[in-house]
PDB file of C-alpha atoms and ligand atoms in Angstrom:
ATOM      1  CA  MET A 107       0.000   0.000   0.000  1.00 52.00           C
ATOM      2  CA  GLN A 108       2.825   2.371   0.882  1.00 56.00           C
ATOM      3  CA  THR A 109       4.479   1.555  -2.468  1.00 60.00           C
ATOM      4  CA  ASP A 110       1.231   2.217  -4.262  1.00 67.00           C
ATOM      5  CA  LYS A 111       0.975   5.585  -2.517  1.00 69.00           C
ATOM      6  CA  SER A 112       4.509   6.680  -3.291  1.00 77.00           C
ATOM      7  CA  ASN A 113       4.285   5.497  -6.915  1.00 90.00           C
ATOM      8  CA  TRP A 114       1.216   7.589  -7.670  1.00 89.00           C
ATOM      9  CA  LEU A 115       2.412  10.597  -5.699  1.00 88.00           C
ATOM     10  CA  LYS A 116       5.777  10.448  -7.484  1.00 90.00           C
ATOM     11  CA  LYS A 117       3.983  10.371 -10.809  1.00 93.00           C
ATOM     12  CA  VAL A 118       1.713  13.339 -10.095  1.00 92.00           C
ATOM     13  CA  SER A 119       4.547  15.371  -8.633  1.00 89.00           C
ATOM     14  CA  SER A 120       6.751  14.734 -11.677  1.00 91.00           C
ATOM     15  CA  ALA A 121       4.193  15.996 -14.224  1.00 94.00           C
ATOM     16  CA  GLN A 122       5.703  18.740 -16.376  1.00 94.00           C
ATOM     17  CA  ASN A 123       2.459  20.342 -17.520  1.00 96.00           C
ATOM     18  CA  ASN A 124      -1.335  20.111 -17.264  1.00 97.00           C
ATOM     19  CA  GLN A 125      -1.558  17.598 -20.117  1.00 97.00           C
ATOM     20  CA  GLU A 126       0.817  15.193 -18.391  1.00 97.00           C
ATOM     21  CA  LEU A 127      -0.933  15.688 -15.052  1.00 97.00           C
ATOM     22  CA  SER A 128      -4.300  15.044 -16.652  1.00 98.00           C
ATOM     23  CA  ASN A 129      -3.018  11.812 -18.267  1.00 97.00           C
ATOM     24  CA  ILE A 130      -1.692  10.569 -14.927  1.00 97.00           C
ATOM     25  CA  TYR A 131      -4.994  11.252 -13.199  1.00 98.00           C
ATOM     26  CA  ASP A 132      -6.854   9.598 -16.085  1.00 98.00           C
ATOM     27  CA  ASN A 133      -4.798   6.460 -15.449  1.00 97.00           C
ATOM     28  CA  TRP A 134      -5.182   6.675 -11.679  1.00 96.00           C
ATOM     29  CA  SER A 135      -8.938   7.331 -11.828  1.00 97.00           C
ATOM     30  CA  GLN A 136     -10.064   3.669 -11.877  1.00 95.00           C
ATOM     31  CA  GLU A 137      -8.384   2.875  -8.570  1.00 95.00           C
ATOM     32  CA  TYR A 138      -8.073   6.384  -7.081  1.00 96.00           C
ATOM     33  CA  ASP A 139     -10.664   6.038  -4.282  1.00 96.00           C
ATOM     34  CA  GLU A 140      -9.359   2.694  -2.995  1.00 94.00           C
ATOM     35  CA  SER A 141      -5.797   3.952  -3.342  1.00 94.00           C
ATOM     36  CA  VAL A 142      -6.148   7.205  -1.362  1.00 94.00           C
ATOM     37  CA  LEU A 143      -8.424   5.653   1.266  1.00 94.00           C
ATOM     38  CA  SER A 144      -5.743   3.038   1.883  1.00 91.00           C
ATOM     39  CA  PHE A 145      -3.299   5.744   2.955  1.00 88.00           C
ATOM     40  CA  GLY A 146      -5.718   7.719   5.118  1.00 91.00           C
ATOM     41  CA  TYR A 147      -6.356  10.656   2.732  1.00 93.00           C
ATOM     42  CA  ASN A 148      -8.720  12.958   4.625  1.00 95.00           C
ATOM     43  CA  PRO A 149      -9.119  16.407   2.911  1.00 96.00           C
ATOM     44  CA  PRO A 150     -12.660  15.555   1.668  1.00 98.00           C
ATOM     45  CA  ALA A 151     -13.699  14.906   5.291  1.00 97.00           C
ATOM     46  CA  VAL A 152     -12.061  18.168   6.437  1.00 97.00           C
ATOM     47  CA  ILE A 153     -13.881  20.141   3.722  1.00 98.00           C
ATOM     48  CA  ASN A 154     -17.169  18.509   4.691  1.00 98.00           C
ATOM     49  CA  GLY A 155     -16.670  19.427   8.335  1.00 98.00           C
ATOM     50  CA  LEU A 156     -16.112  23.070   7.369  1.00 98.00           C
ATOM     51  CA  VAL A 157     -19.069  23.187   4.977  1.00 98.00           C
ATOM     52  CA  GLY A 158     -21.328  21.673   7.640  1.00 98.00           C
ATOM     53  CA  ARG A 159     -20.098  24.256  10.128  1.00 98.00           C
ATOM     54  CA  PHE A 160     -20.230  27.384   7.960  1.00 98.00           C
ATOM     55  CA  ILE A 161     -22.869  26.817   5.250  1.00 98.00           C
ATOM     56  CA  GLN A 162     -26.290  26.549   6.810  1.00 96.00           C
ATOM     57  CA  SER A 163     -28.445  26.164   3.710  1.00 98.00           C
ATOM     58  CA  THR A 164     -28.328  22.748   2.078  1.00 98.00           C
ATOM     59  CA  ASP A 165     -29.641  24.511  -1.078  1.00 98.00           C
ATOM     60  CA  ALA A 166     -26.410  26.498  -1.383  1.00 98.00           C
ATOM     61  CA  ASN A 167     -24.855  26.083  -4.791  1.00 98.00           C
ATOM     62  CA  ILE A 168     -21.344  24.868  -4.313  1.00 98.00           C
ATOM     63  CA  LEU A 169     -18.537  24.491  -6.844  1.00 98.00           C
ATOM     64  CA  ASP A 170     -16.106  21.652  -6.113  1.00 99.00           C
ATOM     65  CA  ALA A 171     -12.907  22.796  -7.851  1.00 98.00           C
ATOM     66  CA  GLY A 172     -10.665  19.855  -8.729  1.00 98.00           C
ATOM     67  CA  VAL A 173     -13.564  17.509  -8.075  1.00 98.00           C
ATOM     68  CA  GLY A 174     -11.561  14.393  -8.971  1.00 98.00           C
ATOM     69  CA  THR A 175     -13.691  11.281  -8.492  1.00 98.00           C
ATOM     70  CA  GLY A 176     -16.194  13.219  -6.387  1.00 98.00           C
ATOM     71  CA  MET A 177     -15.189  12.158  -2.885  1.00 98.00           C
ATOM     72  CA  VAL A 178     -16.121  15.607  -1.498  1.00 98.00           C
ATOM     73  CA  GLY A 179     -19.577  15.572  -3.097  1.00 98.00           C
ATOM     74  CA  GLU A 180     -20.246  12.021  -2.026  1.00 98.00           C
ATOM     75  CA  LEU A 181     -19.977  13.140   1.604  1.00 98.00           C
ATOM     76  CA  LEU A 182     -21.748  16.484   1.012  1.00 98.00           C
ATOM     77  CA  SER A 183     -24.738  14.648  -0.419  1.00 98.00           C
ATOM     78  CA  ILE A 184     -24.955  12.563   2.762  1.00 98.00           C
ATOM     79  CA  LEU A 185     -25.065  15.845   4.711  1.00 98.00           C
ATOM     80  CA  GLY A 186     -27.973  16.931   2.472  1.00 98.00           C
ATOM     81  CA  TYR A 187     -26.205  19.370   0.085  1.00 98.00           C
ATOM     82  CA  THR A 188     -27.587  18.718  -3.381  1.00 95.00           C
ATOM     83  CA  ASN A 189     -26.749  21.772  -5.459  1.00 98.00           C
ATOM     84  CA  LEU A 190     -23.239  20.703  -6.451  1.00 98.00           C
ATOM     85  CA  VAL A 191     -21.130  21.412  -9.539  1.00 98.00           C
ATOM     86  CA  GLY A 192     -17.679  19.950 -10.170  1.00 98.00           C
ATOM     87  CA  ILE A 193     -14.820  20.892 -12.469  1.00 99.00           C
ATOM     88  CA  ASP A 194     -11.556  19.115 -13.165  1.00 98.00           C
ATOM     89  CA  LEU A 195      -8.691  18.837 -15.623  1.00 98.00           C
ATOM     90  CA  SER A 196      -8.971  15.074 -16.015  1.00 98.00           C
ATOM     91  CA  LEU A 197     -11.813  13.530 -18.022  1.00 98.00           C
ATOM     92  CA  GLY A 198     -11.079  10.150 -16.418  1.00 98.00           C
ATOM     93  CA  MET A 199     -11.596  11.565 -12.929  1.00 98.00           C
ATOM     94  CA  LEU A 200     -14.758  13.410 -14.058  1.00 98.00           C
ATOM     95  CA  GLU A 201     -16.131  10.145 -15.445  1.00 98.00           C
ATOM     96  CA  ARG A 202     -15.682   8.452 -12.067  1.00 98.00           C
ATOM     97  CA  ALA A 203     -17.362  11.411 -10.355  1.00 98.00           C
ATOM     98  CA  ARG A 204     -20.298  11.169 -12.794  1.00 98.00           C
ATOM     99  CA  LYS A 205     -20.946   7.586 -11.695  1.00 98.00           C
ATOM    100  CA  LYS A 206     -21.592   8.777  -8.138  1.00 97.00           C
ATOM    101  CA  GLN A 207     -24.615  10.801  -9.334  1.00 98.00           C
ATOM    102  CA  VAL A 208     -24.295  13.511  -6.696  1.00 98.00           C
ATOM    103  CA  TYR A 209     -23.274  16.468  -8.916  1.00 98.00           C
ATOM    104  CA  GLN A 210     -25.783  18.482 -10.971  1.00 98.00           C
ATOM    105  CA  ASP A 211     -23.069  19.290 -13.487  1.00 98.00           C
ATOM    106  CA  LEU A 212     -19.501  18.116 -14.106  1.00 98.00           C
ATOM    107  CA  ARG A 213     -17.273  19.900 -16.575  1.00 98.00           C
ATOM    108  CA  GLN A 214     -13.689  19.921 -17.737  1.00 98.00           C
ATOM    109  CA  MET A 215     -12.012  23.217 -16.831  1.00 98.00           C
ATOM    110  CA  VAL A 216      -8.490  24.250 -15.918  1.00 98.00           C
ATOM    111  CA  LEU A 217      -7.845  26.094 -12.687  1.00 98.00           C
ATOM    112  CA  GLY A 218      -5.454  28.970 -13.259  1.00 97.00           C
ATOM    113  CA  GLN A 219      -7.247  29.836 -16.501  1.00 98.00           C
ATOM    114  CA  PRO A 220     -10.508  31.791 -16.950  1.00 98.00           C
ATOM    115  CA  LEU A 221     -13.457  29.663 -15.768  1.00 98.00           C
ATOM    116  CA  ASP A 222     -16.587  29.375 -17.865  1.00 98.00           C
ATOM    117  CA  PHE A 223     -18.980  30.674 -15.174  1.00 98.00           C
ATOM    118  CA  PRO A 224     -20.606  34.106 -14.798  1.00 98.00           C
ATOM    119  CA  ASP A 225     -19.707  36.504 -11.986  1.00 98.00           C
ATOM    120  CA  ASN A 226     -21.290  35.712  -8.589  1.00 98.00           C
ATOM    121  CA  ALA A 227     -22.455  32.275  -9.757  1.00 98.00           C
ATOM    122  CA  PHE A 228     -21.840  30.327  -6.541  1.00 98.00           C
ATOM    123  CA  ASP A 229     -22.530  30.565  -2.824  1.00 98.00           C
ATOM    124  CA  ALA A 230     -19.256  28.768  -2.191  1.00 98.00           C
ATOM    125  CA  VAL A 231     -16.216  27.207  -3.818  1.00 98.00           C
ATOM    126  CA  VAL A 232     -14.624  24.237  -2.083  1.00 98.00           C
ATOM    127  CA  SER A 233     -11.495  22.345  -3.002  1.00 98.00           C
ATOM    128  CA  ALA A 234      -9.699  19.326  -1.527  1.00 98.00           C
ATOM    129  CA  GLY A 235      -6.268  18.091  -2.539  1.00 95.00           C
ATOM    130  CA  THR A 236      -6.078  20.240  -5.663  1.00 96.00           C
ATOM    131  CA  PHE A 237      -3.877  23.030  -4.340  1.00 94.00           C
ATOM    132  CA  SER A 238      -0.385  21.577  -4.245  1.00 90.00           C
ATOM    133  CA  ALA A 239       2.789  21.634  -6.330  1.00 86.00           C
ATOM    134  CA  ASN A 240       2.196  20.933 -10.065  1.00 90.00           C
ATOM    135  CA  HIS A 241      -1.547  21.289  -9.499  1.00 93.00           C
ATOM    136  CA  ALA A 242      -3.814  24.357  -9.298  1.00 95.00           C
ATOM    137  CA  PRO A 243      -1.739  27.568  -9.198  1.00 94.00           C
ATOM    138  CA  PRO A 244      -2.339  30.376  -6.647  1.00 94.00           C
ATOM    139  CA  GLU A 245      -3.802  32.538  -9.473  1.00 95.00           C
ATOM    140  CA  SER A 246      -6.867  30.244  -9.388  1.00 97.00           C
ATOM    141  CA  PHE A 247      -8.128  32.320  -6.472  1.00 96.00           C
ATOM    142  CA  ASP A 248      -8.693  35.343  -8.740  1.00 97.00           C
ATOM    143  CA  GLU A 249     -11.409  33.424 -10.557  1.00 98.00           C
ATOM    144  CA  PHE A 250     -12.853  31.993  -7.324  1.00 98.00           C
ATOM    145  CA  ILE A 251     -13.364  35.534  -6.066  1.00 96.00           C
ATOM    146  CA  ARG A 252     -15.058  36.548  -9.328  1.00 98.00           C
ATOM    147  CA  ILE A 253     -17.501  33.600  -9.401  1.00 98.00           C
ATOM    148  CA  VAL A 254     -18.393  33.540  -5.683  1.00 98.00           C
ATOM    149  CA  LYS A 255     -21.147  35.877  -4.481  1.00 98.00           C
ATOM    150  CA  PRO A 256     -20.256  38.710  -2.114  1.00 95.00           C
ATOM    151  CA  GLN A 257     -20.352  37.171   1.405  1.00 94.00           C
ATOM    152  CA  GLY A 258     -19.827  33.756  -0.184  1.00 97.00           C
ATOM    153  CA  LEU A 259     -17.187  31.326   1.021  1.00 97.00           C
ATOM    154  CA  ILE A 260     -14.020  29.812  -0.425  1.00 97.00           C
ATOM    155  CA  ILE A 261     -12.991  26.718   1.539  1.00 97.00           C
ATOM    156  CA  VAL A 262      -9.759  25.092   0.401  1.00 96.00           C
ATOM    157  CA  ALA A 263      -7.620  22.357   1.965  1.00 94.00           C
ATOM    158  CA  ILE A 264      -4.003  23.048   0.975  1.00 90.00           C
ATOM    159  CA  ARG A 265      -0.975  20.798   1.462  1.00 79.00           C
ATOM    160  CA  VAL A 266       1.632  22.484   3.598  1.00 81.00           C
ATOM    161  CA  ASP A 267       4.629  20.288   2.841  1.00 80.00           C
ATOM    162  CA  VAL A 268       6.004  22.034  -0.260  1.00 82.00           C
ATOM    163  CA  ALA A 269       7.598  25.262   0.916  1.00 82.00           C
ATOM    164  CA  TYR A 270       7.785  27.189  -2.367  1.00 87.00           C
ATOM    165  CA  TYR A 271       4.162  26.453  -3.142  1.00 88.00           C
ATOM    166  CA  ILE A 272       2.939  27.498   0.308  1.00 90.00           C
ATOM    167  CA  ASP A 273       4.974  30.705   0.051  1.00 91.00           C
ATOM    168  CA  ALA A 274       3.276  31.471  -3.275  1.00 91.00           C
ATOM    169  CA  ILE A 275      -0.177  30.821  -1.748  1.00 91.00           C
ATOM    170  CA  ARG A 276       0.651  33.040   1.252  1.00 91.00           C
ATOM    171  CA  GLY A 277       1.814  35.778  -1.143  1.00 92.00           C
ATOM    172  CA  LYS A 278      -1.513  35.587  -2.966  1.00 91.00           C
ATOM    173  CA  MET A 279      -3.495  35.740   0.306  1.00 90.00           C
ATOM    174  CA  ASN A 280      -1.479  38.779   1.400  1.00 92.00           C
ATOM    175  CA  THR A 281      -2.376  40.626  -1.785  1.00 91.00           C
ATOM    176  CA  PHE A 282      -6.075  39.938  -1.119  1.00 88.00           C
ATOM    177  CA  GLU A 283      -5.811  41.125   2.483  1.00 84.00           C
ATOM    178  CA  LYS A 284      -4.185  44.359   1.320  1.00 83.00           C
TER     179      LYS A 284
HETATM  180  C1  SAM B 499      -5.480  14.740  -5.386  1.00 90.10           C
HETATM  181  S1  SAM B 499      -6.790  14.905  -6.547  1.00 90.10           S
HETATM  182  C2  SAM B 499      -8.115  15.476  -5.466  1.00 90.10           C
HETATM  183  C3  SAM B 499      -9.461  15.132  -6.029  1.00 90.10           C
HETATM  184  C4  SAM B 499     -10.631  15.356  -5.052  1.00 90.10           C
HETATM  185  N1  SAM B 499     -10.823  16.764  -4.760  1.00 90.10           N
HETATM  186  C5  SAM B 499     -10.388  14.578  -3.773  1.00 90.10           C
HETATM  187  O1  SAM B 499     -10.163  15.199  -2.729  1.00 90.10           O
HETATM  188  O2  SAM B 499     -10.394  13.337  -3.841  1.00 90.10           O
HETATM  189  C6  SAM B 499      -6.386  16.399  -7.430  1.00 90.10           C
HETATM  190  C7  SAM B 499      -7.364  16.693  -8.564  1.00 90.10           C
HETATM  191  O3  SAM B 499      -7.081  18.016  -9.042  1.00 90.10           O
HETATM  192  C8  SAM B 499      -7.149  17.995 -10.458  1.00 90.10           C
HETATM  193  N2  SAM B 499      -6.327  19.117 -10.926  1.00 90.10           N
HETATM  194  C9  SAM B 499      -5.006  19.313 -10.736  1.00 90.10           C
HETATM  195  N3  SAM B 499      -4.614  20.473 -11.280  1.00 90.10           N
HETATM  196  C10 SAM B 499      -5.726  21.031 -11.826  1.00 90.10           C
HETATM  197  C11 SAM B 499      -5.975  22.224 -12.547  1.00 90.10           C
HETATM  198  N4  SAM B 499      -5.001  23.133 -12.805  1.00 90.10           N
HETATM  199  N5  SAM B 499      -7.239  22.464 -12.965  1.00 90.10           N
HETATM  200  C12 SAM B 499      -8.246  21.590 -12.717  1.00 90.10           C
HETATM  201  N6  SAM B 499      -8.058  20.432 -12.036  1.00 90.10           N
HETATM  202  C13 SAM B 499      -6.828  20.163 -11.595  1.00 90.10           C
HETATM  203  C14 SAM B 499      -6.635  16.636 -10.851  1.00 90.10           C
HETATM  204  O4  SAM B 499      -7.044  16.265 -12.148  1.00 90.10           O
HETATM  205  C15 SAM B 499      -7.223  15.755  -9.741  1.00 90.10           C
HETATM  206  O5  SAM B 499      -8.479  15.248 -10.088  1.00 90.10           O
END
C-alpha cells in the first residue's frame, strides 16, 4: 500500500504540464478512491466538516474545484447538500465522479485559466487536494473571487509540505488582504 501511494504521488509530482498531469490522473482514476483511502487521505472529510459548520443552507450552490472522483460531493450529499457542480482537468476523474450521481453538473475546466462561469455564480467554492505543487496555481483564487457571491465562502484544503508552493499561496493571500 505504501508503495502504491509513493508510486502515484511520485507520478503526479513529476508531471511537467497540465496535459501530463491530466493523463496521470486519467490512469489513476479507476483505482483512485481505494488507493487514497488506503493511505488515510482525509481532505474531503475536512472540507465537509467546514461546509457543515459554515454553510447553513443545504440549497447552497457549491462548486467543487478539482472535483476528482467526487469524494467531497459524495460526503456532502450525505449531509444533504444537493446543489453541487464539479470541475476538473482530467476527463477520467470526471467520469468516475459522474458515476456517483451527486453532482448536478460536471465539466472539464483548468484552474489557473478563466473559468466558464458568470460573476457571482456560486454561494461557495470548495477544493480538496487540488492546491499543491504541479496542481492548481495560486492565481486560481482570482477566478474563485469573481464567481463567488459577495459574502460567499471559499474553503480550500491546501498541502503544507512544499515550501515554495505554500509561500506562493501566502503571497496571494497577502495581496487579497491588502
Ligand atoms: C489529489 S486529486 C483530489 C481530487 C478530489 N478533490 C479529492 O479530494 O479526492 C487532485 C485533482 O485536481 C485535479 N487538478 C489538478 N490540477 C488542476 C488544474 N489546474 N485544474 C483543474 N483540475 C486540476 C486533478 O485532475 C485531480 O483530479
